[in-house]
Coordinates of C-alpha atoms and ligand atoms in Angstrom, one line a residue:
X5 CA 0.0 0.0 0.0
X6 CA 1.4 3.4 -1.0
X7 CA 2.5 5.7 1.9
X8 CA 0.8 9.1 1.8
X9 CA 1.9 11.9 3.9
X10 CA -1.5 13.0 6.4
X11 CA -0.6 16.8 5.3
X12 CA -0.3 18.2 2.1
X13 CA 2.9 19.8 0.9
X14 CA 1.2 23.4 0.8
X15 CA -0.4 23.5 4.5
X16 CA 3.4 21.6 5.4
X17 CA 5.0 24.9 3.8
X18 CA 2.9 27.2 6.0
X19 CA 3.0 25.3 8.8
X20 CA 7.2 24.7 8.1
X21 CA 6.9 28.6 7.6
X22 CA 5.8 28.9 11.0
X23 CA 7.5 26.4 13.3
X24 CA 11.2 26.1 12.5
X25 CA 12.2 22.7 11.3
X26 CA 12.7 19.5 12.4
X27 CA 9.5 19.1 14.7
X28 CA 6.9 16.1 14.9
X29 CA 3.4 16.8 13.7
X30 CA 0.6 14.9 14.8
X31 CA -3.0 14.6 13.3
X32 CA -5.6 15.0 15.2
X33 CA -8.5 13.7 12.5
X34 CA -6.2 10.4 12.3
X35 CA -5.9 9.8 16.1
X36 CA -9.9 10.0 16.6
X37 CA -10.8 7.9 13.5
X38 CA -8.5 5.3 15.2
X39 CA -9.6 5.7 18.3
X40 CA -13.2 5.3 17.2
X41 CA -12.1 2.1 15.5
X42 CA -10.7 0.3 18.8
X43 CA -13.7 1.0 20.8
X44 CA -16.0 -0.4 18.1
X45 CA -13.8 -3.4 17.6
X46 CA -14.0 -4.5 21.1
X47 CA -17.9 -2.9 21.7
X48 CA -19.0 -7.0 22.6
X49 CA -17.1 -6.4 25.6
X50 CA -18.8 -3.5 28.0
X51 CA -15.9 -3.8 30.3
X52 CA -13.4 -3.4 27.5
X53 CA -10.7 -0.2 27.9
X54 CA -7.8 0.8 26.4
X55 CA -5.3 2.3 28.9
X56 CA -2.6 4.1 26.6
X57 CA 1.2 3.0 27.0
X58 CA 2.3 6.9 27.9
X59 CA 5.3 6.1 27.2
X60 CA 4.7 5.7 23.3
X61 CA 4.0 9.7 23.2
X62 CA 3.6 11.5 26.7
X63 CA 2.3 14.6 25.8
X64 CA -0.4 16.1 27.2
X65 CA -2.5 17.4 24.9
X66 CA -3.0 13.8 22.7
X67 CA -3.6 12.0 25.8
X68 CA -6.3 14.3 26.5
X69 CA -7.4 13.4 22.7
X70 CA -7.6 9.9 23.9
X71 CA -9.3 10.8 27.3
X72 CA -12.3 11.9 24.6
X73 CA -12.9 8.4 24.3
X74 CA -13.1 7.1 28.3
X75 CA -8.9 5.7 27.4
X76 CA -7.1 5.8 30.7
X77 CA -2.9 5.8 31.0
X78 CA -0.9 2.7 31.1
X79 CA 2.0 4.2 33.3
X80 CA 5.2 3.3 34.2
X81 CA 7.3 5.7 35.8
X82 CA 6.9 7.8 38.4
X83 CA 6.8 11.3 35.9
X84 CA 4.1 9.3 33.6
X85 CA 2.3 9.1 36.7
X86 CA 2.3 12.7 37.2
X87 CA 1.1 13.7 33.5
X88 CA -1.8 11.4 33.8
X89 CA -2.6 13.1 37.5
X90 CA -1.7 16.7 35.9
X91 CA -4.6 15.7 33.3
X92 CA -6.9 14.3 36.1
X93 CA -6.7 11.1 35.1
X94 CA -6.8 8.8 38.9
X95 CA -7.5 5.7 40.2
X96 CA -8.5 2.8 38.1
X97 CA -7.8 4.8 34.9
X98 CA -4.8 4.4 35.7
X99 CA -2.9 0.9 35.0
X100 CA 0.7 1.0 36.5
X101 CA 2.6 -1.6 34.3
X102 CA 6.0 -1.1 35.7
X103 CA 9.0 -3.2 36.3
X104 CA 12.2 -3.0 38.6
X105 CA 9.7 -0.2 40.3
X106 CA 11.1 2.7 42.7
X107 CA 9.7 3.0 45.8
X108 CA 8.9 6.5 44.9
X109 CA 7.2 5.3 42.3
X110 CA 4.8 2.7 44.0
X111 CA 4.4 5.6 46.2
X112 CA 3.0 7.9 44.2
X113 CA 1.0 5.3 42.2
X114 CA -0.8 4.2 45.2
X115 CA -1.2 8.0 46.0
X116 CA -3.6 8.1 43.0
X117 CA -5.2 5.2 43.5
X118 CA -3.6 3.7 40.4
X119 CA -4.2 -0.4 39.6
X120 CA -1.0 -1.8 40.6
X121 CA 0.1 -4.5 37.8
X122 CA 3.0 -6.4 39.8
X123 CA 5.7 -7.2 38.0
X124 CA 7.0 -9.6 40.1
X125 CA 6.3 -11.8 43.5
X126 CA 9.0 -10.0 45.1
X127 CA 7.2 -6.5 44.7
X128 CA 4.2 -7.4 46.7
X129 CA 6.4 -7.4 50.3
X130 CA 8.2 -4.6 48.8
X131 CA 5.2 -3.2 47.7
X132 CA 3.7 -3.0 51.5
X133 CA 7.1 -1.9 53.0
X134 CA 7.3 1.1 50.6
X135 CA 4.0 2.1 49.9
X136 CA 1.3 0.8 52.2
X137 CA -1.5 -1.6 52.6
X138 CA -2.2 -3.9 49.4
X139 CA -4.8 -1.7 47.6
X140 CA -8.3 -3.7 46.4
X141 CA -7.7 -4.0 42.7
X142 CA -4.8 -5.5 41.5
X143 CA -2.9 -7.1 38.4
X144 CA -0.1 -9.8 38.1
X145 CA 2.0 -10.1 34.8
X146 CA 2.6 -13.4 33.4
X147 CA 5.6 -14.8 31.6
X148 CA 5.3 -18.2 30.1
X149 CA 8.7 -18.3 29.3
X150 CA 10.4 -20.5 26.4
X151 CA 9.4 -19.3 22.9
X152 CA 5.7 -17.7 21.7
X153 CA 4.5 -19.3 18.4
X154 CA 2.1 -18.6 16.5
X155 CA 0.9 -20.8 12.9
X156 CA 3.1 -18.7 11.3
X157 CA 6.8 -18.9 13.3
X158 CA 8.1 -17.7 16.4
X159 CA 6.7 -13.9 17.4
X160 CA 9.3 -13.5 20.5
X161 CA 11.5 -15.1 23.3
X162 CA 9.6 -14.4 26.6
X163 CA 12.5 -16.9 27.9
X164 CA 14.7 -14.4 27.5
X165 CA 12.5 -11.5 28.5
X166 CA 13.1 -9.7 32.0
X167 CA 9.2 -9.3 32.5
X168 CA 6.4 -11.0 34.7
X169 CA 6.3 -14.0 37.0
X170 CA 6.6 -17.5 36.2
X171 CA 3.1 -19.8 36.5
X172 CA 3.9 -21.1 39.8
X173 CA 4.6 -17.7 41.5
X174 CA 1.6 -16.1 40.0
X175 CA -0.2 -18.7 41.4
X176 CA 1.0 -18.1 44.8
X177 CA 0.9 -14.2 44.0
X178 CA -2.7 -14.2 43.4
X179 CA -2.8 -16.2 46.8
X180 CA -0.9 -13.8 48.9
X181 CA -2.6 -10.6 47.6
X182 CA -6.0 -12.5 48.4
X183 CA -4.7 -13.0 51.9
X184 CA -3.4 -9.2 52.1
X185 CA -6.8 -8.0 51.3
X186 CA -7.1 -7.7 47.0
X187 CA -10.7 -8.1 46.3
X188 CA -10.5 -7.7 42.4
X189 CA -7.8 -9.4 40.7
X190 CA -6.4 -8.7 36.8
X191 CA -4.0 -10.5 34.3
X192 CA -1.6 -9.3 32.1
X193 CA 1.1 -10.8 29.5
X194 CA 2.9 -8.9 26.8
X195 CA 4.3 -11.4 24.6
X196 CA 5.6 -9.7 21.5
X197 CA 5.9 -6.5 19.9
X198 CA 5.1 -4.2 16.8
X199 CA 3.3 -7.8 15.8
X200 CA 1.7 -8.0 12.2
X201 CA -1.4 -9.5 11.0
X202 CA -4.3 -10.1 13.1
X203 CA -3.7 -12.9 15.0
X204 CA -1.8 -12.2 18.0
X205 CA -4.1 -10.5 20.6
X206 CA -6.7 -13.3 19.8
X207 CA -3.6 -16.1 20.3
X208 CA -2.2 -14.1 23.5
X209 CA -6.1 -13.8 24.9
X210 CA -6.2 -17.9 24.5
X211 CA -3.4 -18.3 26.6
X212 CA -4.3 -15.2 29.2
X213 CA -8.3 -17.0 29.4
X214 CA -7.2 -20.7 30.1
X215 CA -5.1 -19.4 32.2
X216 CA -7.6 -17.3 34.4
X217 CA -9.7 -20.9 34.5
X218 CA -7.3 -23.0 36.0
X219 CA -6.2 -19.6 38.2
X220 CA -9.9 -19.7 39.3
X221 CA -9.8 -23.7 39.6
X222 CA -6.3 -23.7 41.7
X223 CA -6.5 -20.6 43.7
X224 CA -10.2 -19.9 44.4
X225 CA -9.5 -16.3 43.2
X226 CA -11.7 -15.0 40.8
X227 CA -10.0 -13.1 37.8
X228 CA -12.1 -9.9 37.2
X229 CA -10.0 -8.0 34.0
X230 CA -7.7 -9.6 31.4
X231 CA -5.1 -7.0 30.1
X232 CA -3.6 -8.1 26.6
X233 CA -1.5 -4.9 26.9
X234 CA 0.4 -3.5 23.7
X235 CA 2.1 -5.1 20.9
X236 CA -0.1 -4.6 17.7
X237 CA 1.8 -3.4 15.3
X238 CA 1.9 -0.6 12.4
X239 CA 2.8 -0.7 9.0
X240 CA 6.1 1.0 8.8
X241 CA 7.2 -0.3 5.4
X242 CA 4.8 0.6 2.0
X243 CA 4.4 -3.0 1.4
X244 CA 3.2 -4.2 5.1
X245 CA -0.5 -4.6 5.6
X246 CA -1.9 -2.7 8.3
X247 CA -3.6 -4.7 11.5
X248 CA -7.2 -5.1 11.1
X249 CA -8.2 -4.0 14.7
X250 CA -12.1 -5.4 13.8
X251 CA -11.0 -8.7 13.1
X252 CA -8.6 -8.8 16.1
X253 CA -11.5 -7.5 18.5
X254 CA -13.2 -10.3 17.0
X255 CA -10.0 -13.2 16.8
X256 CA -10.4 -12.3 21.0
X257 CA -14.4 -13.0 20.9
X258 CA -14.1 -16.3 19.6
X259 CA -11.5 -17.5 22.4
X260 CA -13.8 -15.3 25.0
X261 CA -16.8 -17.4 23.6
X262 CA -15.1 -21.0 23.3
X263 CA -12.9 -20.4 26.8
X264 CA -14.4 -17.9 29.3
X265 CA -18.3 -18.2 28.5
X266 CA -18.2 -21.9 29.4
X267 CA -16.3 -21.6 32.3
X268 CA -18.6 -19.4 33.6
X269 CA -16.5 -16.9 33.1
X270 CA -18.5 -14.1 31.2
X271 CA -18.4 -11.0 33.3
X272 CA -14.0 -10.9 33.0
X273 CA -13.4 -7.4 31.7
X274 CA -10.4 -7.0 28.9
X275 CA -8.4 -4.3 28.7
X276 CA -5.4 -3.5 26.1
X277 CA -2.1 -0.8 26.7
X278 CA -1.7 -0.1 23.4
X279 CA 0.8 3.0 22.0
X280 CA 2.4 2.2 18.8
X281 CA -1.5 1.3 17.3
X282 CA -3.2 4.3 19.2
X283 CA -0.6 7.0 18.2
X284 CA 2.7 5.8 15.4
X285 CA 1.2 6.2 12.3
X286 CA -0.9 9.3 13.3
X287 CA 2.7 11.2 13.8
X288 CA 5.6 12.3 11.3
X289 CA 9.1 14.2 11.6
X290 CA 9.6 17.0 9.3
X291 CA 12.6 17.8 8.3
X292 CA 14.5 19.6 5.7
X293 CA 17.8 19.0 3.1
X294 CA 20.5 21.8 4.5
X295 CA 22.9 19.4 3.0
X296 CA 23.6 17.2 -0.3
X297 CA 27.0 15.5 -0.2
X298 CA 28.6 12.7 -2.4
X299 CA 31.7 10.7 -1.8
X300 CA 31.6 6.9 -2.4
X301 CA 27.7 7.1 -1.8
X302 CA 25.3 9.7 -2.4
X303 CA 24.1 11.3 1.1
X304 CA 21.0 14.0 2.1
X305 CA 21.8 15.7 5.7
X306 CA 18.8 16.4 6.9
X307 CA 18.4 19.2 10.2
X308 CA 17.0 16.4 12.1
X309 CA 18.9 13.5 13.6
X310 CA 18.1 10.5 15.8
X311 CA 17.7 12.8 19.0
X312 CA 14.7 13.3 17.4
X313 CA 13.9 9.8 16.3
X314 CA 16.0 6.8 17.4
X315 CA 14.7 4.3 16.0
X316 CA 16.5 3.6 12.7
X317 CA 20.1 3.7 15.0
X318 CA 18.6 1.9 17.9
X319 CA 16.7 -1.0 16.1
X320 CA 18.1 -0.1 12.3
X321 CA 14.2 0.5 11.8
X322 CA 12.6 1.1 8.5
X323 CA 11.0 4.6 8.3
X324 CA 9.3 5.6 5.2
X325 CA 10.1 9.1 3.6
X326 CA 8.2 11.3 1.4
X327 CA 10.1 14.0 -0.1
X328 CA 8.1 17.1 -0.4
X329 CA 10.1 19.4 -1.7
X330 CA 9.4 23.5 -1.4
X331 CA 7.5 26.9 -1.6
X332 CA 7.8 27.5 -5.3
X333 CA 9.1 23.7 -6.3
X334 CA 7.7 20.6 -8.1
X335 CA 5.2 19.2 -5.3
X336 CA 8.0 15.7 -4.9
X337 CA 5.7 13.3 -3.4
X338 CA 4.4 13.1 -6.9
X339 CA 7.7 12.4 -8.6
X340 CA 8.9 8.7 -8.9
X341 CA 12.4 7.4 -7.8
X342 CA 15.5 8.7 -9.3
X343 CA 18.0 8.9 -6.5
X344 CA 19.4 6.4 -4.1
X345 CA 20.6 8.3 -1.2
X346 CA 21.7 7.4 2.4
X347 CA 19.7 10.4 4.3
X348 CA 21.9 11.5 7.3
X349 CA 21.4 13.7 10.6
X350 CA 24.3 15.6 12.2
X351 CA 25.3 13.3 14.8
X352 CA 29.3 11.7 15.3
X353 CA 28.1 8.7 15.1
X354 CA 27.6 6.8 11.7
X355 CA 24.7 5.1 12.6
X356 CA 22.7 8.2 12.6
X357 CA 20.7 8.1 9.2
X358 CA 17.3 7.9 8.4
X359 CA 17.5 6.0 5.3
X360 CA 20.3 3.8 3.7
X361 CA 20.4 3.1 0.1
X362 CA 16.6 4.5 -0.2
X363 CA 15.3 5.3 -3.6
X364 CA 14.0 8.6 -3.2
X365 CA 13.1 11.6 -5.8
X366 CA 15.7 14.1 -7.0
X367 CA 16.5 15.8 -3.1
X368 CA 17.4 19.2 -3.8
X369 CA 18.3 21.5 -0.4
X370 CA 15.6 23.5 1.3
X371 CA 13.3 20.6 0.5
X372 CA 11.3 19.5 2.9
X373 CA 11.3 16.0 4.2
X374 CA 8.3 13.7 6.0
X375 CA 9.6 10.8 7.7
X376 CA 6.4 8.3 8.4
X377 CA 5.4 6.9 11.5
X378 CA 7.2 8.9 14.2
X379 CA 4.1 9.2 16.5
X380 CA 4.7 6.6 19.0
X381 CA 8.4 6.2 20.1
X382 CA 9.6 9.4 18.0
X383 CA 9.9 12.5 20.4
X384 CA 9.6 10.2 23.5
X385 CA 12.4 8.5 22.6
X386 CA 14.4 11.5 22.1
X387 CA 17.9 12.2 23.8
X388 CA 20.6 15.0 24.0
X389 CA 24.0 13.1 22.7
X390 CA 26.2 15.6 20.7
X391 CA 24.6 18.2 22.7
X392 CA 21.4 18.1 20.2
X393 CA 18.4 19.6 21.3
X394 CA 15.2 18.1 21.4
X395 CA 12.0 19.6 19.0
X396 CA 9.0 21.1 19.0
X397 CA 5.4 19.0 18.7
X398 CA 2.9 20.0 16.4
X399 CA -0.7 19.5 16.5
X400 CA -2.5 19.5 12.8
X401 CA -6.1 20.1 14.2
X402 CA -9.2 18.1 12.6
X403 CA -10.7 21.6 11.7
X404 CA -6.9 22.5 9.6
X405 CA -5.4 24.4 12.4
X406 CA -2.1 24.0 14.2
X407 CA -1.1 23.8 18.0
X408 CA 2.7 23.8 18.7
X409 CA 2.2 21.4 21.7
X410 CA 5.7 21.7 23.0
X411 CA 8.4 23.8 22.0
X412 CA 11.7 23.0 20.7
X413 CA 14.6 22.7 23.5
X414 CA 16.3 25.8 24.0
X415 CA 20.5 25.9 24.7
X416 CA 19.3 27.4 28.2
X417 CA 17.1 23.5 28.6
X418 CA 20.2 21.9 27.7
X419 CA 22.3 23.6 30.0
X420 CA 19.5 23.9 33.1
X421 CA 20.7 21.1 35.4
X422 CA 24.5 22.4 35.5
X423 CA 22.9 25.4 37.4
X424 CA 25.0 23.4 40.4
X425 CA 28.1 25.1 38.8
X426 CA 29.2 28.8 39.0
X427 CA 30.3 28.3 35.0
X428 CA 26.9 26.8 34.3
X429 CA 24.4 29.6 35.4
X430 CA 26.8 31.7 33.8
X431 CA 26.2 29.2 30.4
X432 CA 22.5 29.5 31.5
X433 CA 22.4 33.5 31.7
X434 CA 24.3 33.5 28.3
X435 CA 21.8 31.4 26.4
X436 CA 19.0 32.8 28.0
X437 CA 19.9 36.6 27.1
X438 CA 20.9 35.2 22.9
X439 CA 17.5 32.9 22.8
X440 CA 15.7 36.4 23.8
X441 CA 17.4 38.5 21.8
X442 CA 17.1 36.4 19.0
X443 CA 13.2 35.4 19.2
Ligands
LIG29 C1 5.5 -0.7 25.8 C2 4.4 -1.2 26.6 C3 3.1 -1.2 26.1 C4 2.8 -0.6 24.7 O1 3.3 -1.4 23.7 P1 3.0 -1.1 22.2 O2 3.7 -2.2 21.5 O3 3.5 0.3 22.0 O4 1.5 -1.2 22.0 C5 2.1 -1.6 26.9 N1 2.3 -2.1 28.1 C6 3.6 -2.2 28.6 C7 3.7 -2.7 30.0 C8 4.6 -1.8 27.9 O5 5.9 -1.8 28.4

């Protein structure tokens, strides 16, 4: 399926005209629709919710998007904590999904009343040491360990994995939270990511729903919400199908219908932490050619670099790129292949390139550049190697306006924390006085 660009090269001009490039721009229309689509898929269920993985894309304003449609925040850290609390986001809407926890963290998420989804047997003593009494709703993540296959090969190595408790200790987890005082009791398993085609959630909710019966049978404890938490995928590349969310929501009915229903087991609530789906493909870097340079390969430096998006140097991850080109130019996304070009941020490191060997229009500099998919795991990812500054957000409105939703990092950010040093609230002073001079 051919790639399109959610913006048009004309509003990306006017919007590039405004906001200095590289930033991420997100679409609003394209986060609703999808939105829309996941609660529809999963409608048969009236306990079904969708608790966002914050950590795909923490900012405010498209979690509050999401909050349109009843999502909660799938939290693990201490500062996605406070973002969901900042929003007003509390108790059961928020799943904590957290591993090799803080206290401060178990703290704060018992603070707000959050569902605790322990990670491992360990963390319920720690749990009551740190934080308090064991609250009345609460989740245990399972590992099955050894490798997840599906009919078509092996999707992941939870054997290797460092998450969730083996089957006998969540066994005796569920016992000893019972015996602490839990009431209501959840599941979880995350088995493998960025999965494609539509049969993984309905595979992984097999597993998570036999499981819950002999839980029930063993244990007496009743398992009241099954989480199938995140790991449906996107279609990065042009030729990758996208995930059919209908036909998963209804892959997870059958197994719901042939496993739970009989068991008498048809009141057990699902709920999903999705990011990637909920926010990647609804997100894009833009970018522009400052740069065209061409030794033994042919290369494009972009102003962006993997501060901005790690992805490709972290994972070597496709990204797909439109070219867009400029103002007064040929409008590029049109145009057909001529170049291959290996397209390159500024980092000293070589592994900082967006594209290798990608056949891509004639770049010319000042073009402007989308790179695909950047909305989950694009900004949030983003670091400060080099000294690079992090960029701006951009929200493309469903009525065709735009909302910077964070600024771009400043040399004053960068510096803030050496403010311990005589030299570097001198820096700070310095960068503060040029950024206002300059804006
Ligand atoms: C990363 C993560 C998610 C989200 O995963 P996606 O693949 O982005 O949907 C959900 N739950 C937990 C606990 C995670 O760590």
């Amino acid at each position: 399926m051919p790639k399109h660009p959610f913006v048009s090269k004309d509003r990306l001009v006017d919007i590039a005209d405004h906001v200095p490039t590289p930033f991420h721009l997100y679409d609003e229309a394209g986060i609703r629709a999808n939105a829309e689509a996941v609660l529809d898929a999963f409608s048969w269920n009236p306990g079904f919710k969708e608790y966002f993985a914050v950590k795909a894309n923490p900012n405010p304003a498209l979690i509050s998007i999401l909050r349109d449609y009843g999502f909660g925040c799938d939290c693990s850290s201490d500062t996605e904590l406070m973002i969901a609390d900042a929003l007003g986001i509390g108790g059961s809407d928020i799943m904590f999904s957290s591993n090799d926890t803080p206290a401060a963290d178990f703290r704060l998420a018992r603070d707000l009343g959050a569902i605790i989804n322990f990670d491992d047997i360990s963390h319920i003593d720690f749990f009551e040491r740190v934080a308090g009494p064991i609250p009345e709703t609460v989740s245990c993540r399972f590992n099955p360990g050894g490798l997840f296959r599906l009919a078509n090969g092996i999707m992941d190595n939870p054997g290797d994995s460092k998450y969730g408790m083996t089957r006998e200790q969540l066994a005796q987890a569920y016992r000893m939270l019972a015996d602490r005082g839990a009431k209501t009791f959840g599941l979880h398993a995350f088995l493998a990511s960025n999965t494609h085609g539509n049969e993984y959630y309905p595979a992984l909710a097999r597993i998570l729903f036999e499981l819950a019966v002999d839980i029930a049978r063993e244990t007496g404890v009743r398992i009241g919400f099954i989480n199938l938490s995140g790991g449906v995928g996107i279609p990065y590349r042009p030729d990758e199908e996208p995930c059919d969310i209908r036909a998963i929501g209804e892959g997870v009915r059958r197994a719901y219908e042939e496993v739970l229903v009989p068991a008498g087991m048809d009141d057990v609530a699902l709920c999903a932490e999705m990011g990637r789906f909920m926010m990647g493909p609804y997100g894009c870097l833009v970018t522009r050619a400052i740069h065209e340079k061409h030794i033994y390969k042919d290369y494009i430096g972009v102003d962006a670099n993997a501060c901005n998006l790690i992805r490709p140097a972290m994972y070597d991850a496709y990204h797909h790129i439109t070219v867009m080109g400029q103002a007064n130019g040929p409008d590029k996304s049109r145009m057909p292949a001529s170049r291959t070009y290996d397209v390159v941020g500024n980092l000293c490191e070589n592994n900082d390139k967006f594209a290798h060997d990608r056949e891509l229009p004639e770049i010319e500099t000042g073009d402007l550049l989308v790179i695909h998919d950047t909305g989950a795991h694009g900004h949030s990812m983003g670091y400060n190697y080099n000294g690079r500054l992090r960029s701006a957000e951009v929200l493309l409105r469903t009525d065709g306006s735009c909302e910077l939703i964070r600024r771009a990092e400043t040399p004053a950010d960068y510096f803030s924390t050496l403010d311990v040093l005589p030299v570097g609230r001198a820096l700070i002073e310095r960068t503060r006085a040029q950024h206002a001079s300059d804006s």
